[in-house]
Each structure stands twice: as C-alpha cells, then as structure tokens.
Amino acid sequence: MYIIPSIFDRKIICHLTLNRFQFKYIIIFVLLDVARASGEFVVAAGDRAKKIDEEYHIVDKTKSATKNALQSAKKFDEKHHVVDKTKSATKSALQSAKKFDEKHHVVDKTKSATKSALQ
C-alpha cells in the first residue's frame, strides 16, 4: 500500500512544487484508487444481488414467468391467428400505399420538393 497526500488538500497544494513526472505519478495513483474502489463496489453489489436471489429466487421466478408468458402468447396466437392477421394487414397496407403513390406520385413530388429546397 502506498501513502500519498491528497492533492485536493489546500495546505498541501500550497506547499507542493511538482515537476511533470511527479504530477503524472500522483494522478496515476489517484486513478488507480478510483478504479480499485469502483471494482470493490461492483463486487459488493454482485455479492448482494446473489444473496437476494438466493433468498427470494428472483432469477428462477423470472424464468418461469417468461416461459409462462411465451406459452400463453403462443396459445393466444394459435386460437386467434394474430401473427397471420398482422402479416396480412401489413401486406395489404403496403400494397395500398404503393398503389396510392403510383397514382399520385407522392414520393417523386417529395423528392423534387426536397431537392429544390436544398438548392
């Protein structure tokens, strides 16, 4: 372990005269301290999350709920054909939009208006 006085202490700042190398050296140690503290925080948070999961079985409950939700969605789709109806409606809407554009030339008019506005 190393001992370096805080560079944020006003008394020390007033009395320190550092060359570039010494200043960089102190900055490196400060950054290492920050990294170490951050790592310790992440480890502590991970340990706490594991303890909570062991006590309340959150991961297992989430997996189970997700599995049940997927099964319910599949059953609902099999009964009501939601996916097929959505595909059909989307296809129909795209065809209608294409026909409308062919009749009214909306895309071409938009392109030319944009082009003339940018000139």
Coordinates of C-alpha atoms in Angstrom, one line a residue:
M1 CA 0.0 0.0 0.0
Y2 CA 1.2 3.5 -0.8
I3 CA 0.6 6.7 1.1
I4 CA 0.2 9.8 -1.0
P5 CA -1.2 13.0 0.5
S6 CA -4.4 14.2 -1.1
I7 CA -3.7 16.7 -3.9
F8 CA -7.0 18.3 -3.0
D9 CA -5.9 19.4 0.4
R10 CA -5.3 23.2 0.0
K11 CA -2.4 23.2 2.5
I12 CA -0.5 20.6 0.6
I13 CA -1.2 22.2 -2.8
C14 CA 0.2 25.5 -1.5
H15 CA 3.5 23.8 -0.4
L16 CA 3.9 21.3 -3.2
T17 CA 6.1 22.1 -6.1
L18 CA 5.9 19.2 -8.5
N19 CA 7.5 18.6 -11.8
R20 CA 5.5 17.0 -14.7
F21 CA 6.7 13.4 -13.9
Q22 CA 5.8 13.7 -10.2
F23 CA 2.4 15.2 -11.0
K24 CA 1.6 12.4 -13.6
Y25 CA 2.8 9.8 -11.0
I26 CA 0.3 11.2 -8.4
I27 CA -2.5 11.3 -11.0
I28 CA -1.9 7.7 -11.9
F29 CA -2.2 6.6 -8.2
V30 CA -5.4 8.6 -7.8
L31 CA -6.8 6.9 -10.9
L32 CA -5.8 3.5 -9.6
D33 CA -7.6 4.3 -6.3
V34 CA -10.7 5.2 -8.2
A35 CA -10.5 2.0 -10.3
R36 CA -10.0 -0.1 -7.2
A37 CA -12.9 1.5 -5.3
S38 CA -15.1 1.1 -8.4
G39 CA -14.1 -2.6 -8.6
E40 CA -14.8 -3.2 -4.9
F41 CA -18.3 -1.5 -5.4
V42 CA -19.1 -3.8 -8.3
V43 CA -18.1 -6.9 -6.4
A44 CA -20.1 -5.9 -3.4
A45 CA -23.1 -5.2 -5.5
G46 CA -22.8 -8.5 -7.2
D47 CA -22.5 -10.3 -3.9
R48 CA -25.6 -8.5 -2.6
A49 CA -27.5 -9.4 -5.7
K50 CA -26.5 -13.1 -5.3
K51 CA -27.7 -13.1 -1.7
I52 CA -31.0 -11.5 -2.6
D53 CA -31.5 -14.0 -5.4
E54 CA -30.7 -17.0 -3.1
E55 CA -33.2 -15.7 -0.6
Y56 CA -36.1 -14.7 -3.0
H57 CA -35.3 -16.9 -6.1
I58 CA -35.8 -13.9 -8.4
V59 CA -34.0 -15.4 -11.4
D60 CA -36.0 -18.7 -11.2
K61 CA -39.2 -16.8 -10.8
T62 CA -38.4 -14.5 -13.7
K63 CA -37.5 -17.5 -16.0
S64 CA -40.8 -19.2 -15.0
A65 CA -42.9 -16.1 -15.6
T66 CA -41.2 -15.6 -19.0
K67 CA -41.8 -19.2 -20.0
N68 CA -45.5 -19.0 -19.0
A69 CA -45.9 -15.7 -20.8
L70 CA -44.5 -17.2 -24.0
Q71 CA -46.7 -20.2 -23.8
S72 CA -49.8 -18.0 -23.2
A73 CA -48.8 -15.9 -26.2
K74 CA -48.4 -19.0 -28.4
K75 CA -51.8 -20.4 -27.3
F76 CA -53.5 -17.0 -27.9
D77 CA -51.9 -16.8 -31.4
E78 CA -53.0 -20.3 -32.2
K79 CA -56.5 -19.5 -31.2
H80 CA -56.8 -16.0 -32.8
H81 CA -54.2 -16.1 -35.5
V82 CA -52.8 -12.7 -34.5
V83 CA -49.5 -13.1 -36.3
D84 CA -51.1 -14.2 -39.6
K85 CA -53.7 -11.4 -39.4
T86 CA -50.9 -8.8 -38.7
K87 CA -48.8 -10.0 -41.6
S88 CA -51.9 -9.9 -43.9
A89 CA -52.8 -6.4 -42.7
T90 CA -49.3 -5.1 -43.2
K91 CA -49.0 -6.6 -46.6
S92 CA -52.4 -5.0 -47.6
A93 CA -51.4 -1.6 -46.2
L94 CA -48.1 -1.7 -48.1
Q95 CA -49.9 -2.6 -51.3
S96 CA -52.4 0.2 -50.8
A97 CA -49.6 2.7 -50.1
K98 CA -47.8 1.6 -53.3
K99 CA -50.9 2.0 -55.4
F100 CA -51.6 5.4 -53.9
D101 CA -48.0 6.5 -54.7
E102 CA -48.3 5.2 -58.2
K103 CA -51.5 7.2 -58.7
H104 CA -50.4 10.4 -57.0
H105 CA -46.6 10.3 -57.3
V106 CA -46.1 11.3 -53.7
V107 CA -42.5 10.0 -53.5
D108 CA -41.5 11.8 -56.7
K109 CA -43.1 15.0 -55.6
T110 CA -41.4 14.8 -52.2
K111 CA -38.0 14.1 -53.8
S112 CA -38.2 17.1 -56.1
A113 CA -39.5 19.4 -53.4
T114 CA -36.7 18.4 -51.1
K115 CA -34.1 18.8 -53.9
S116 CA -35.3 22.3 -54.8
A117 CA -35.5 23.3 -51.2
L118 CA -31.8 22.3 -50.7
Q119 CA -30.6 24.3 -53.7

